[in-house]
């Protein structure tokens, strides 16, 4: 008989039996291996290359376009990569993720818990390289950088780490994890943590490192304090990865498995999420095994959870009006569905 179990009543051996740490699947991953598909995501939503716009003073600007290369100078001899010139940047759309609501800005939920990683190299030191911009309008300083001395960090994290120095013309897998509401963050290079700590700029909902639903930017800065940077792969995770999980990401030569990504959940029909507006119900069907179902409201608060073996239905007849996100996770495979209750 097919059945579901409230998570609170599951024994630890059911869903949380001890096992080797598996490589996490990015929510969005772009691997720049082909010029024809350079903005197409390997996992998740496609990204947008931006090199024109209007600044905060209404002045139009234009930068050189992002350029694709496959000249034997990538991570491997056959690896493709892009050069993101000064002024250009990459935009990622995360509008379907549940978020936290700032009481001072209730119409704009923020995403505060996430991880970002890039395979990058720099051509010289003595200049800043901007990695992460949390302001989708690019009207503030970048939040994570490599400084002129080759150190990773930012003034917003209150320091640049002294335990690692970038070398020119060397590929690195660089990244960071952020966690709300306690403000924890960690910085990584090639799978190893070089710093972890707490920053008030992370912990404040709507603060410096919280992401707006309009998206986030890679390699952007508002006033030209960035420099051209090479990127072979870019990844965004919708949660903060553990140190053990980041270790499985390794260095740029470590393959990131895309076979368990969002696209495969749809392709093999292992998980199906249906919304029936007439019946005011969400039904989750799981073809094989047990999947974890979490339902969030617009503030990011979990309003329902279950472990599903077969089929499970959540009635939203009595739910408060608003936007909800149904998230289904099975062994790293994830499917999401947005629900609007009127």
Tab-separated table of C-alpha atoms in Angstrom:
chain	number	residue	atom	x	y	z
A	1	UNK	CA	0.000	0.000	0.000
A	2	UNK	CA	1.252	3.440	-0.891
A	3	UNK	CA	1.398	5.840	2.022
A	4	UNK	CA	2.921	9.005	3.422
A	5	UNK	CA	4.435	9.778	6.789
A	6	UNK	CA	4.654	13.130	8.595
A	7	UNK	CA	8.376	13.830	8.905
A	8	UNK	CA	8.181	14.259	12.638
A	9	UNK	CA	7.288	10.585	13.023
A	10	UNK	CA	9.918	9.111	10.727
A	11	UNK	CA	12.634	7.080	12.361
A	12	UNK	CA	16.162	8.243	11.722
A	13	UNK	CA	16.887	5.150	9.674
A	14	UNK	CA	14.058	5.929	7.229
A	15	UNK	CA	15.299	9.129	5.616
A	16	UNK	CA	18.411	10.032	7.519
A	17	UNK	CA	20.433	6.847	7.713
A	18	UNK	CA	24.139	7.534	7.836
A	19	UNK	CA	25.820	7.342	4.448
A	20	UNK	CA	28.730	8.789	2.555
A	21	UNK	CA	28.248	12.421	1.595
A	22	UNK	CA	27.094	12.689	-2.003
A	23	UNK	CA	27.876	15.541	-4.340
A	24	UNK	CA	25.093	18.166	-4.144
A	25	UNK	CA	23.180	19.142	-7.276
A	26	UNK	CA	23.189	22.857	-8.163
A	27	UNK	CA	19.884	24.682	-8.493
A	28	UNK	CA	21.407	26.477	-11.490
A	29	UNK	CA	24.619	25.499	-13.270
A	30	UNK	CA	26.096	26.918	-16.465
A	31	UNK	CA	29.045	25.145	-18.065
A	32	UNK	CA	30.507	27.287	-20.841
A	33	UNK	CA	31.442	24.511	-23.254
A	34	UNK	CA	29.778	25.614	-26.475
A	35	UNK	CA	29.463	29.020	-28.086
A	36	UNK	CA	26.053	28.067	-29.516
A	37	UNK	CA	24.656	27.264	-26.047
A	38	UNK	CA	26.813	29.565	-23.942
A	39	UNK	CA	23.917	30.995	-21.876
A	40	UNK	CA	21.966	27.735	-21.646
A	41	UNK	CA	21.994	26.150	-18.198
A	42	UNK	CA	23.134	22.575	-17.758
A	43	UNK	CA	20.833	22.490	-14.722
A	44	UNK	CA	17.966	24.858	-13.963
A	45	UNK	CA	17.160	28.149	-15.660
A	46	UNK	CA	19.218	29.672	-18.445
A	47	UNK	CA	21.233	32.777	-17.590
A	48	UNK	CA	21.420	36.176	-19.268
A	49	UNK	CA	24.554	37.978	-20.428
A	50	UNK	CA	24.329	41.751	-19.856
A	51	UNK	CA	26.621	44.381	-21.368
A	52	UNK	CA	24.222	47.332	-21.835
A	53	UNK	CA	21.869	49.209	-19.546
A	54	UNK	CA	20.952	52.441	-17.818
A	55	UNK	CA	22.692	53.507	-14.615
A	56	UNK	CA	21.062	54.996	-11.508
A	57	UNK	CA	21.444	58.495	-12.994
A	58	UNK	CA	19.572	57.490	-16.152
A	59	UNK	CA	22.691	57.428	-18.307
A	60	UNK	CA	22.944	54.650	-20.892
A	61	UNK	CA	26.093	52.526	-20.813
A	62	UNK	CA	27.629	49.791	-22.927
A	63	UNK	CA	30.490	47.397	-22.192
A	64	UNK	CA	32.271	44.916	-24.419
A	65	UNK	CA	30.244	41.704	-24.808
A	66	UNK	CA	31.051	38.508	-22.929
A	67	UNK	CA	33.218	36.395	-25.230
A	68	UNK	CA	33.470	32.597	-25.585
A	69	UNK	CA	36.814	30.805	-25.985
A	70	UNK	CA	37.861	27.245	-26.673
A	71	UNK	CA	41.564	27.721	-27.358
A	72	UNK	CA	43.124	25.046	-25.170
A	73	UNK	CA	43.583	27.426	-22.223
A	74	UNK	CA	40.522	26.287	-20.274
A	75	UNK	CA	40.488	23.940	-17.309
A	76	UNK	CA	41.405	21.172	-19.771
A	77	UNK	CA	42.639	21.338	-23.363
A	78	UNK	CA	39.083	20.892	-24.672
A	79	UNK	CA	37.260	22.969	-22.053
A	80	UNK	CA	35.374	26.099	-23.097
A	81	UNK	CA	35.182	29.271	-21.046
A	82	UNK	CA	34.112	32.908	-21.249
A	83	UNK	CA	35.811	36.220	-20.655
A	84	UNK	CA	33.563	38.623	-18.738
A	85	UNK	CA	34.946	42.094	-19.469
A	86	UNK	CA	34.854	45.123	-17.206
A	87	UNK	CA	31.255	46.359	-16.987
A	88	UNK	CA	29.558	43.205	-18.281
A	89	UNK	CA	27.974	40.593	-16.025
A	90	UNK	CA	25.805	37.458	-15.818
A	91	UNK	CA	22.243	37.549	-14.425
A	92	UNK	CA	20.563	34.561	-12.717
A	93	UNK	CA	16.796	34.394	-12.173
A	94	UNK	CA	15.715	32.972	-8.773
A	95	UNK	CA	12.158	34.333	-8.737
A	96	UNK	CA	10.621	30.920	-8.002
A	97	UNK	CA	12.510	30.378	-4.724
A	98	UNK	CA	10.736	30.880	-1.370
A	99	UNK	CA	12.132	33.751	0.648
A	100	UNK	CA	12.088	35.676	3.910
A	101	UNK	CA	10.029	38.839	4.269
A	102	UNK	CA	11.487	41.992	5.741
A	103	UNK	CA	8.754	43.778	7.778
A	104	UNK	CA	10.010	47.068	6.305
A	105	UNK	CA	9.663	45.679	2.760
A	106	UNK	CA	6.827	43.090	2.885
A	107	UNK	CA	6.249	43.031	-0.873
A	108	UNK	CA	9.778	41.816	-1.632
A	109	UNK	CA	10.829	38.470	-0.106
A	110	UNK	CA	14.555	37.841	0.148
A	111	UNK	CA	16.583	34.637	-0.229
A	112	UNK	CA	19.145	34.520	2.553
A	113	UNK	CA	20.388	30.916	2.533
A	114	UNK	CA	22.318	29.836	-0.539
A	115	UNK	CA	25.732	28.915	-1.986
A	116	UNK	CA	27.618	30.184	-5.047
A	117	UNK	CA	30.649	28.689	-6.814
A	118	UNK	CA	32.679	29.584	-9.889
A	119	UNK	CA	35.563	28.079	-11.865
A	120	UNK	CA	37.640	31.192	-12.540
A	121	UNK	CA	41.113	32.476	-13.331
A	122	UNK	CA	42.629	35.958	-13.313
A	123	UNK	CA	45.281	37.340	-15.648
A	124	UNK	CA	46.998	39.754	-13.265
A	125	UNK	CA	46.993	41.013	-9.691
A	126	UNK	CA	46.851	44.588	-8.476
A	127	UNK	CA	43.185	45.035	-9.370
A	128	UNK	CA	39.814	43.933	-7.994
A	129	UNK	CA	37.802	41.040	-9.446
A	130	UNK	CA	34.120	41.154	-8.504
A	131	UNK	CA	32.407	37.778	-8.099
A	132	UNK	CA	29.003	38.240	-6.429
A	133	UNK	CA	26.575	41.148	-6.675
A	134	UNK	CA	23.374	40.727	-4.641
A	135	UNK	CA	21.774	43.907	-5.956
A	136	UNK	CA	19.954	42.970	-9.196
A	137	UNK	CA	20.010	46.586	-10.348
A	138	UNK	CA	23.798	46.706	-9.887
A	139	UNK	CA	23.542	50.015	-8.054
A	140	UNK	CA	25.828	49.135	-5.103
A	141	UNK	CA	29.293	47.684	-4.588
A	142	UNK	CA	29.890	43.985	-5.285
A	143	UNK	CA	29.630	41.826	-2.159
A	144	UNK	CA	32.362	39.237	-2.758
A	145	UNK	CA	35.656	39.951	-4.524
A	146	UNK	CA	39.264	38.969	-5.053
A	147	UNK	CA	41.287	42.034	-4.138
A	148	UNK	CA	44.477	43.411	-5.646
A	149	UNK	CA	46.582	41.124	-3.451
A	150	UNK	CA	44.718	38.023	-4.633
A	151	UNK	CA	42.747	37.595	-1.390
A	152	UNK	CA	39.096	36.491	-1.239
A	153	UNK	CA	36.527	38.442	0.792
A	154	UNK	CA	35.035	41.926	1.027
A	155	UNK	CA	34.605	44.913	3.271
A	156	UNK	CA	31.059	43.695	3.885
A	157	UNK	CA	32.516	40.515	5.412
A	158	UNK	CA	34.840	42.810	7.370
A	159	UNK	CA	38.014	41.269	5.947
A	160	UNK	CA	39.881	39.645	3.074
A	161	UNK	CA	41.129	36.167	3.945
A	162	UNK	CA	44.899	35.858	4.373
A	163	UNK	CA	45.118	32.054	4.068
A	164	UNK	CA	44.881	31.904	0.265
A	165	UNK	CA	46.281	33.969	-2.573
A	166	UNK	CA	45.183	33.632	-6.184
A	167	UNK	CA	47.939	33.042	-8.712
A	168	UNK	CA	47.597	34.427	-12.225
A	169	UNK	CA	46.584	32.136	-15.099
A	170	UNK	CA	45.537	29.394	-12.654
A	171	UNK	CA	42.043	27.921	-12.565
A	172	UNK	CA	40.333	27.752	-9.153
A	173	UNK	CA	36.914	26.630	-7.952
A	174	UNK	CA	36.025	29.515	-5.635
A	175	UNK	CA	32.796	29.877	-3.683
A	176	UNK	CA	30.883	30.881	-0.598
A	177	UNK	CA	27.930	29.714	1.500
A	178	UNK	CA	25.509	31.958	3.398
A	179	UNK	CA	22.910	31.087	6.009
A	180	UNK	CA	19.944	32.992	7.445
A	181	UNK	CA	18.946	33.986	10.054
A	182	UNK	CA	22.145	33.456	12.066
A	183	UNK	CA	24.430	35.202	9.599
A	184	UNK	CA	26.897	32.347	9.110
A	185	UNK	CA	29.100	32.312	6.036
A	186	UNK	CA	32.070	30.331	4.738
A	187	UNK	CA	34.572	30.874	1.912
A	188	UNK	CA	36.015	28.001	-0.138
A	189	UNK	CA	38.762	27.362	-2.661
A	190	UNK	CA	39.073	23.997	-4.429
A	191	UNK	CA	36.798	22.239	-1.956
A	192	UNK	CA	38.586	23.491	1.152
A	193	UNK	CA	37.208	26.010	3.635
A	194	UNK	CA	39.579	28.958	4.005
A	195	UNK	CA	37.332	30.947	6.349
A	196	UNK	CA	34.050	30.694	8.198
A	197	UNK	CA	32.442	33.218	10.472
A	198	UNK	CA	29.498	35.456	11.201
A	199	UNK	CA	28.668	38.789	9.649
A	200	UNK	CA	25.853	41.109	10.633
A	201	UNK	CA	25.589	41.997	6.962
A	202	UNK	CA	24.437	38.435	6.298
A	203	UNK	CA	22.042	38.020	9.205
A	204	UNK	CA	19.816	41.014	8.526
A	205	UNK	CA	16.923	40.043	6.276
A	206	UNK	CA	17.234	42.330	3.280
A	207	UNK	CA	20.855	42.969	4.258
A	208	UNK	CA	23.967	43.047	2.111
A	209	UNK	CA	24.075	39.328	1.314
A	210	UNK	CA	20.341	38.653	1.030
A	211	UNK	CA	19.180	38.042	-2.543
A	212	UNK	CA	16.212	39.818	-4.061
A	213	UNK	CA	13.718	37.759	-6.035
A	214	UNK	CA	14.678	39.627	-9.234
A	215	UNK	CA	17.896	37.653	-9.161
A	216	UNK	CA	21.608	37.883	-8.517
A	217	UNK	CA	24.572	38.940	-10.639
A	218	UNK	CA	27.947	37.330	-11.221
A	219	UNK	CA	31.025	39.491	-11.930
A	220	UNK	CA	29.188	42.840	-11.555
A	221	UNK	CA	30.032	46.104	-9.815
A	222	UNK	CA	28.271	49.431	-10.124
A	223	UNK	CA	31.176	51.831	-10.604
A	224	UNK	CA	33.833	50.057	-12.616
A	225	UNK	CA	35.882	48.623	-9.774
A	226	UNK	CA	35.847	45.171	-11.395
A	227	UNK	CA	38.239	43.711	-13.983
A	228	UNK	CA	37.956	41.221	-16.850
A	229	UNK	CA	37.720	37.683	-15.459
A	230	UNK	CA	37.705	34.229	-17.037
A	231	UNK	CA	34.975	31.758	-16.039
A	232	UNK	CA	34.560	28.124	-17.074
A	233	UNK	CA	31.602	27.149	-14.884
A	234	UNK	CA	29.136	28.964	-12.584
A	235	UNK	CA	26.883	27.360	-9.962
A	236	UNK	CA	24.116	28.490	-7.615
A	237	UNK	CA	22.701	26.268	-4.838
A	238	UNK	CA	19.426	27.107	-3.075
A	239	UNK	CA	20.821	26.173	0.357
A	240	UNK	CA	24.044	26.501	2.326
A	241	UNK	CA	26.240	23.491	1.633
A	242	UNK	CA	28.099	21.739	4.431
A	243	UNK	CA	31.885	21.575	4.427
A	244	UNK	CA	31.640	17.884	3.591
A	245	UNK	CA	29.420	18.622	0.590
A	246	UNK	CA	31.708	21.374	-0.676
A	247	UNK	CA	34.622	18.954	-0.424
A	248	UNK	CA	32.866	16.750	-3.007
A	249	UNK	CA	32.865	19.701	-5.447
A	250	UNK	CA	36.653	19.640	-5.420
A	251	UNK	CA	38.666	21.725	-7.865
A	252	UNK	CA	37.793	22.804	-11.440
A	253	UNK	CA	38.728	19.380	-12.815
A	254	UNK	CA	36.170	17.684	-10.564
A	255	UNK	CA	33.103	16.855	-12.643
A	256	UNK	CA	29.764	18.149	-11.389
A	257	UNK	CA	27.135	15.486	-11.997
A	258	UNK	CA	24.164	16.900	-13.857
A	259	UNK	CA	22.282	13.620	-14.292
A	260	UNK	CA	20.373	14.070	-11.031
A	261	UNK	CA	19.343	17.643	-11.748
A	262	UNK	CA	15.949	19.265	-12.046
A	263	UNK	CA	15.643	18.424	-15.725
A	264	UNK	CA	15.905	14.700	-15.058
A	265	UNK	CA	13.134	14.813	-12.475
A	266	UNK	CA	10.812	15.941	-15.242
A	267	UNK	CA	12.336	13.744	-17.932
A	268	UNK	CA	11.957	10.412	-16.178
A	269	UNK	CA	8.664	11.272	-14.423
A	270	UNK	CA	10.006	9.996	-11.091
A	271	UNK	CA	8.324	12.954	-9.377
A	272	UNK	CA	5.183	14.730	-10.531
A	273	UNK	CA	3.611	17.773	-8.846
A	274	UNK	CA	0.045	18.667	-9.868
A	275	UNK	CA	-2.058	21.639	-8.753
A	276	UNK	CA	-5.851	21.281	-8.961
A	277	UNK	CA	-7.351	24.747	-8.543
A	278	UNK	CA	-10.919	23.442	-8.610
A	279	UNK	CA	-10.284	20.993	-5.776
A	280	UNK	CA	-7.876	23.423	-4.041
A	281	UNK	CA	-5.297	20.680	-3.685
A	282	UNK	CA	-1.676	19.913	-4.536
A	283	UNK	CA	-0.851	16.283	-5.313
A	284	UNK	CA	2.674	14.866	-5.320
A	285	UNK	CA	3.230	11.517	-7.020
A	286	UNK	CA	6.476	9.617	-6.474
A	287	UNK	CA	7.133	6.699	-8.805
A	288	UNK	CA	9.758	4.962	-6.699
A	289	UNK	CA	11.137	5.347	-3.180
A	290	UNK	CA	10.396	8.086	-0.653
A	291	UNK	CA	10.539	11.822	-1.374
A	292	UNK	CA	10.574	14.722	1.067
A	293	UNK	CA	7.891	17.354	0.467
A	294	UNK	CA	8.132	20.863	1.928
A	295	UNK	CA	5.618	23.647	1.342
A	296	UNK	CA	6.638	27.257	2.064
A	297	UNK	CA	4.653	30.465	2.186
A	298	UNK	CA	5.905	33.733	0.716
A	299	UNK	CA	7.853	34.571	3.895
A	300	UNK	CA	9.857	31.349	3.617
A	301	UNK	CA	8.093	29.727	6.572
A	302	UNK	CA	7.404	26.009	6.163
A	303	UNK	CA	3.651	25.411	6.441
A	304	UNK	CA	3.552	21.701	5.647
A	305	UNK	CA	5.943	18.780	5.320
A	306	UNK	CA	5.670	15.082	4.601
A	307	UNK	CA	7.662	12.088	3.428
A	308	UNK	CA	5.832	10.587	0.477
A	309	UNK	CA	5.826	6.975	-0.669
A	310	UNK	CA	3.498	6.931	-3.669
A	311	UNK	CA	0.978	9.759	-3.582
A	312	UNK	CA	0.289	12.636	-1.198
A	313	UNK	CA	-2.279	15.436	-1.383
A	314	UNK	CA	-2.180	18.757	0.474
A	315	UNK	CA	-5.430	20.706	0.612
A	316	UNK	CA	-5.014	24.455	0.564
A	317	UNK	CA	-8.715	25.195	1.014
A	318	UNK	CA	-8.022	26.751	4.409
A	319	UNK	CA	-4.669	28.328	3.560
A	320	UNK	CA	-4.181	32.061	3.791
A	321	UNK	CA	-4.146	33.889	0.418
A	322	UNK	CA	-0.695	34.373	-1.047
A	323	UNK	CA	2.158	32.694	-2.899
A	324	UNK	CA	3.386	29.238	-1.878
A	325	UNK	CA	6.211	27.041	-3.153
A	326	UNK	CA	5.963	23.244	-3.155
A	327	UNK	CA	9.447	21.679	-3.026
A	328	UNK	CA	9.986	17.941	-3.533
A	329	UNK	CA	13.421	16.400	-2.906
A	330	UNK	CA	14.449	12.808	-3.488
A	331	UNK	CA	18.110	11.788	-3.244
A	332	UNK	CA	19.265	15.161	-4.521
A	333	UNK	CA	16.616	15.370	-7.253
A	334	UNK	CA	14.365	18.377	-6.781
A	335	UNK	CA	11.099	19.560	-8.310
A	336	UNK	CA	9.369	22.828	-7.413
A	337	UNK	CA	5.940	24.250	-8.152
A	338	UNK	CA	4.650	27.746	-7.448
A	339	UNK	CA	1.107	27.995	-6.073
A	340	UNK	CA	-1.018	31.147	-5.802
A	341	UNK	CA	-3.876	30.955	-3.310
A	342	UNK	CA	-6.538	33.616	-3.786
